[in-house]
mmCIF file of C-alpha atoms in Angstrom:
data_model
loop_
_atom_site.group_PDB
_atom_site.id
_atom_site.type_symbol
_atom_site.label_atom_id
_atom_site.label_comp_id
_atom_site.label_asym_id
_atom_site.label_seq_id
_atom_site.Cartn_x
_atom_site.Cartn_y
_atom_site.Cartn_z
ATOM 1 C CA UNK A 1 0.000 0.000 0.000
ATOM 2 C CA UNK A 2 1.004 3.584 -0.634
ATOM 3 C CA UNK A 3 -0.332 6.914 0.615
ATOM 4 C CA UNK A 4 0.404 10.461 -0.422
ATOM 5 C CA UNK A 5 -0.139 13.572 1.674
ATOM 6 C CA UNK A 6 0.607 17.220 0.914
ATOM 7 C CA UNK A 7 4.302 16.842 1.793
ATOM 8 C CA UNK A 8 4.920 13.137 2.218
ATOM 9 C CA UNK A 9 4.868 9.812 0.432
ATOM 10 C CA UNK A 10 4.332 6.686 2.527
ATOM 11 C CA UNK A 11 5.422 3.496 0.850
ATOM 12 C CA UNK A 12 6.526 -0.037 1.660
ATOM 13 C CA UNK A 13 10.156 -0.554 2.599
ATOM 14 C CA UNK A 14 12.325 -2.437 0.113
ATOM 15 C CA UNK A 15 15.673 -4.231 0.580
ATOM 16 C CA UNK A 16 17.493 -1.484 -1.320
ATOM 17 C CA UNK A 17 16.369 0.988 1.390
ATOM 18 C CA UNK A 18 18.728 -0.543 3.970
ATOM 19 C CA UNK A 19 21.450 2.128 3.788
ATOM 20 C CA UNK A 20 18.990 5.039 3.900
ATOM 21 C CA UNK A 21 17.067 3.378 6.740
ATOM 22 C CA UNK A 22 20.158 2.774 8.873
ATOM 23 C CA UNK A 23 21.238 6.379 8.310
ATOM 24 C CA UNK A 24 17.830 7.912 9.105
ATOM 25 C CA UNK A 25 17.040 5.872 12.239
ATOM 26 C CA UNK A 26 20.642 5.500 13.422
ATOM 27 C CA UNK A 27 20.545 8.180 16.115
ATOM 28 C CA UNK A 28 20.638 7.296 19.792
ATOM 29 C CA UNK A 29 18.002 9.922 20.633
ATOM 30 C CA UNK A 30 15.653 8.191 18.151
ATOM 31 C CA UNK A 31 16.156 4.522 19.020
ATOM 32 C CA UNK A 32 16.078 5.003 22.789
ATOM 33 C CA UNK A 33 12.431 6.058 22.380
ATOM 34 C CA UNK A 34 11.571 2.766 20.624
ATOM 35 C CA UNK A 35 11.000 -0.671 22.119
ATOM 36 C CA UNK A 36 12.529 -3.119 19.666
ATOM 37 C CA UNK A 37 15.347 -1.195 17.969
ATOM 38 C CA UNK A 38 18.968 -1.772 19.051
ATOM 39 C CA UNK A 39 21.668 0.804 19.636
ATOM 40 C CA UNK A 40 23.874 1.205 17.771
ATOM 41 C CA UNK A 41 21.731 0.538 14.700
ATOM 42 C CA UNK A 42 23.730 -1.015 11.885
ATOM 43 C CA UNK A 43 23.254 -1.689 8.202
ATOM 44 C CA UNK A 44 22.769 -5.368 9.098
ATOM 45 C CA UNK A 45 19.988 -4.385 11.531
ATOM 46 C CA UNK A 46 18.279 -2.503 8.690
ATOM 47 C CA UNK A 47 18.640 -5.458 6.322
ATOM 48 C CA UNK A 48 17.210 -7.824 8.954
ATOM 49 C CA UNK A 49 14.238 -5.530 9.598
ATOM 50 C CA UNK A 50 13.510 -5.134 5.890
ATOM 51 C CA UNK A 51 13.591 -8.915 5.365
ATOM 52 C CA UNK A 52 10.949 -9.657 8.029
ATOM 53 C CA UNK A 53 7.734 -11.164 6.717
ATOM 54 C CA UNK A 54 4.559 -9.142 7.208
ATOM 55 C CA UNK A 55 1.059 -10.466 7.820
ATOM 56 C CA UNK A 56 -2.070 -9.365 5.992
ATOM 57 C CA UNK A 57 -3.129 -7.175 8.907
ATOM 58 C CA UNK A 58 0.036 -5.205 9.491
ATOM 59 C CA UNK A 59 1.634 -2.414 7.559
ATOM 60 C CA UNK A 60 4.922 -0.574 7.803
ATOM 61 C CA UNK A 61 5.712 2.466 5.719
ATOM 62 C CA UNK A 62 8.835 4.427 5.050
ATOM 63 C CA UNK A 63 8.029 8.118 5.044
ATOM 64 C CA UNK A 64 9.648 10.263 2.396
ATOM 65 C CA UNK A 65 9.483 14.031 2.362
ATOM 66 C CA UNK A 66 9.150 15.532 -1.096
ATOM 67 C CA UNK A 67 9.682 19.121 0.033
ATOM 68 C CA UNK A 68 13.298 19.196 -1.243
ATOM 69 C CA UNK A 69 14.635 18.632 -4.753
ATOM 70 C CA UNK A 70 14.470 14.853 -4.247
ATOM 71 C CA UNK A 71 12.503 12.494 -1.967
ATOM 72 C CA UNK A 72 14.260 12.068 1.378
ATOM 73 C CA UNK A 73 13.640 9.338 3.962
ATOM 74 C CA UNK A 74 12.516 11.075 7.157
ATOM 75 C CA UNK A 75 10.841 8.323 9.167
ATOM 76 C CA UNK A 76 8.862 5.143 9.494
ATOM 77 C CA UNK A 77 5.367 4.377 10.734
ATOM 78 C CA UNK A 78 2.972 1.489 10.889
ATOM 79 C CA UNK A 79 1.055 -1.025 12.922
ATOM 80 C CA UNK A 80 1.302 -4.741 13.571
ATOM 81 C CA UNK A 81 -0.518 -7.390 15.579
ATOM 82 C CA UNK A 82 0.417 -7.003 19.243
ATOM 83 C CA UNK A 83 1.393 -9.898 21.491
ATOM 84 C CA UNK A 84 -1.441 -8.897 23.844
ATOM 85 C CA UNK A 85 -4.007 -8.842 21.020
ATOM 86 C CA UNK A 86 -5.168 -6.060 18.750
ATOM 87 C CA UNK A 87 -2.743 -3.927 16.768
ATOM 88 C CA UNK A 88 0.063 -1.686 18.010
ATOM 89 C CA UNK A 89 0.755 1.616 16.212
ATOM 90 C CA UNK A 90 4.271 3.026 16.216
ATOM 91 C CA UNK A 91 6.535 5.479 14.462
ATOM 92 C CA UNK A 92 9.888 7.256 14.451
ATOM 93 C CA UNK A 93 11.410 10.254 12.679
ATOM 94 C CA UNK A 94 14.990 11.277 12.069
ATOM 95 C CA UNK A 95 15.997 14.273 14.242
ATOM 96 C CA UNK A 96 16.132 16.896 11.490
ATOM 97 C CA UNK A 97 12.479 16.066 10.673
ATOM 98 C CA UNK A 98 11.261 16.742 14.230
ATOM 99 C CA UNK A 99 8.914 19.670 14.808
ATOM 100 C CA UNK A 100 7.709 19.888 11.203
ATOM 101 C CA UNK A 101 4.306 18.234 11.680
ATOM 102 C CA UNK A 102 5.306 15.138 9.683
ATOM 103 C CA UNK A 103 4.219 12.716 12.414
ATOM 104 C CA UNK A 104 0.676 14.062 12.504
ATOM 105 C CA UNK A 105 0.435 14.285 8.710
ATOM 106 C CA UNK A 106 1.713 10.732 8.163
ATOM 107 C CA UNK A 107 -0.237 9.432 11.147
ATOM 108 C CA UNK A 108 -3.532 10.556 9.672
ATOM 109 C CA UNK A 109 -2.750 8.581 6.516
ATOM 110 C CA UNK A 110 -1.720 5.438 8.408
ATOM 111 C CA UNK A 111 -4.790 5.566 10.659
ATOM 112 C CA UNK A 112 -6.958 5.915 7.524
ATOM 113 C CA UNK A 113 -5.290 2.820 6.058
ATOM 114 C CA UNK A 114 -5.923 0.847 9.248
ATOM 115 C CA UNK A 115 -9.552 1.987 9.293
ATOM 116 C CA UNK A 116 -10.543 1.928 5.624
ATOM 117 C CA UNK A 117 -8.162 -0.395 3.788
ATOM 118 C CA UNK A 118 -7.809 -3.081 6.464
ATOM 119 C CA UNK A 119 -10.995 -2.578 8.466
ATOM 120 C CA UNK A 120 -9.282 -2.632 11.856
ATOM 121 C CA UNK A 121 -11.472 -1.650 14.797
ATOM 122 C CA UNK A 122 -8.884 -0.380 17.279
ATOM 123 C CA UNK A 123 -5.235 0.618 17.542
ATOM 124 C CA UNK A 124 -3.105 0.759 20.658
ATOM 125 C CA UNK A 125 0.025 2.848 21.061
ATOM 126 C CA UNK A 126 2.403 3.889 23.761
ATOM 127 C CA UNK A 127 5.155 6.380 24.385
ATOM 128 C CA UNK A 128 7.905 6.408 26.932
ATOM 129 C CA UNK A 129 7.013 9.056 29.485
ATOM 130 C CA UNK A 130 10.305 10.869 28.851
ATOM 131 C CA UNK A 131 9.052 11.520 25.289
ATOM 132 C CA UNK A 132 5.980 13.721 25.844
ATOM 133 C CA UNK A 133 6.069 15.023 22.244
ATOM 134 C CA UNK A 134 5.016 11.563 21.093
ATOM 135 C CA UNK A 135 2.032 11.700 23.429
ATOM 136 C CA UNK A 136 0.990 15.003 21.881
ATOM 137 C CA UNK A 137 1.146 13.461 18.397
ATOM 138 C CA UNK A 138 -0.968 10.499 19.502
ATOM 139 C CA UNK A 139 -3.548 12.880 20.974
ATOM 140 C CA UNK A 140 -3.697 14.877 17.703
ATOM 141 C CA UNK A 141 -4.399 11.602 15.883
ATOM 142 C CA UNK A 142 -7.353 10.870 18.169
ATOM 143 C CA UNK A 143 -5.703 8.373 20.507
ATOM 144 C CA UNK A 144 -6.893 8.605 24.096
ATOM 145 C CA UNK A 145 -4.753 7.842 27.138
ATOM 146 C CA UNK A 146 -5.960 4.749 28.967
ATOM 147 C CA UNK A 147 -4.579 6.015 32.273
ATOM 148 C CA UNK A 148 -2.161 3.087 32.348
ATOM 149 C CA UNK A 149 1.591 3.523 32.626
ATOM 150 C CA UNK A 150 3.391 0.219 32.310
ATOM 151 C CA UNK A 151 7.026 -0.822 32.210
ATOM 152 C CA UNK A 152 8.146 -1.528 28.626
ATOM 153 C CA UNK A 153 11.527 -2.818 27.571
ATOM 154 C CA UNK A 154 13.657 -0.587 25.374
ATOM 155 C CA UNK A 155 16.291 -2.613 23.564
ATOM 156 C CA UNK A 156 18.421 0.479 22.916
ATOM 157 C CA UNK A 157 18.336 1.489 26.594
ATOM 158 C CA UNK A 158 18.901 -2.088 27.717
ATOM 159 C CA UNK A 159 16.254 -1.734 30.407
ATOM 160 C CA UNK A 160 12.584 -1.084 31.036
ATOM 161 C CA UNK A 161 11.142 2.410 31.103
ATOM 162 C CA UNK A 162 7.655 3.675 31.991
ATOM 163 C CA UNK A 163 5.342 3.775 28.976
ATOM 164 C CA UNK A 164 1.995 5.587 28.790
ATOM 165 C CA UNK A 165 -0.640 3.520 26.951
ATOM 166 C CA UNK A 166 -3.118 4.996 24.443
ATOM 167 C CA UNK A 167 -6.047 3.593 22.401
ATOM 168 C CA UNK A 168 -7.910 4.700 19.294
ATOM 169 C CA UNK A 169 -11.365 3.390 18.408
ATOM 170 C CA UNK A 170 -11.395 3.274 14.606
ATOM 171 C CA UNK A 171 -15.190 3.030 14.377
ATOM 172 C CA UNK A 172 -15.596 6.635 15.556
ATOM 173 C CA UNK A 173 -14.608 8.476 12.338
ATOM 174 C CA UNK A 174 -15.898 6.891 9.127
ATOM 175 C CA UNK A 175 -14.633 9.670 6.798
ATOM 176 C CA UNK A 176 -11.532 9.109 4.660
ATOM 177 C CA UNK A 177 -9.612 12.214 3.576
ATOM 178 C CA UNK A 178 -6.374 10.582 2.399
ATOM 179 C CA UNK A 179 -5.744 9.199 -1.084
ATOM 180 C CA UNK A 180 -4.820 5.515 -0.801
ATOM 181 C CA UNK A 181 -3.450 3.060 -3.341
ATOM 182 C CA UNK A 182 -2.960 -0.669 -2.872
#
């Protein structure tokens, strides 16, 4: 699946994206806010991630900005079946893309895909409490805090950290404003 917004293209990740992926995500301040990503993040880590099989009810997108002279990888976003049931939404952006509204713009497209293309009923998400900006993005996308803060392992930190849990009921907004292509 692909999606296009005013400033971004969201597309599947391909094996030839490994170098760009390892460069874009390979910042300690990025990976320490993620659960499953190691630090340091290597080209082999990117290749391994890109080779993972995906199910029919998950989606991961590379996010490319087309504001410059050429498309530039600025982040990744998607959702996958969670071990506890349902689907977990997650994302990351390279540091020089922070504060530009990309997360909200891309998030609206990904939520629309979950809702309209895959017919999911609910998404869960979480953010480490020392990353309040992520909580603000989730709120802009319609996620609601559950009131639960749980310990979640961060591979890059090598320990658990408190994580605020959010949910989004996808039945609440039936309108689709994003152009989608399968």
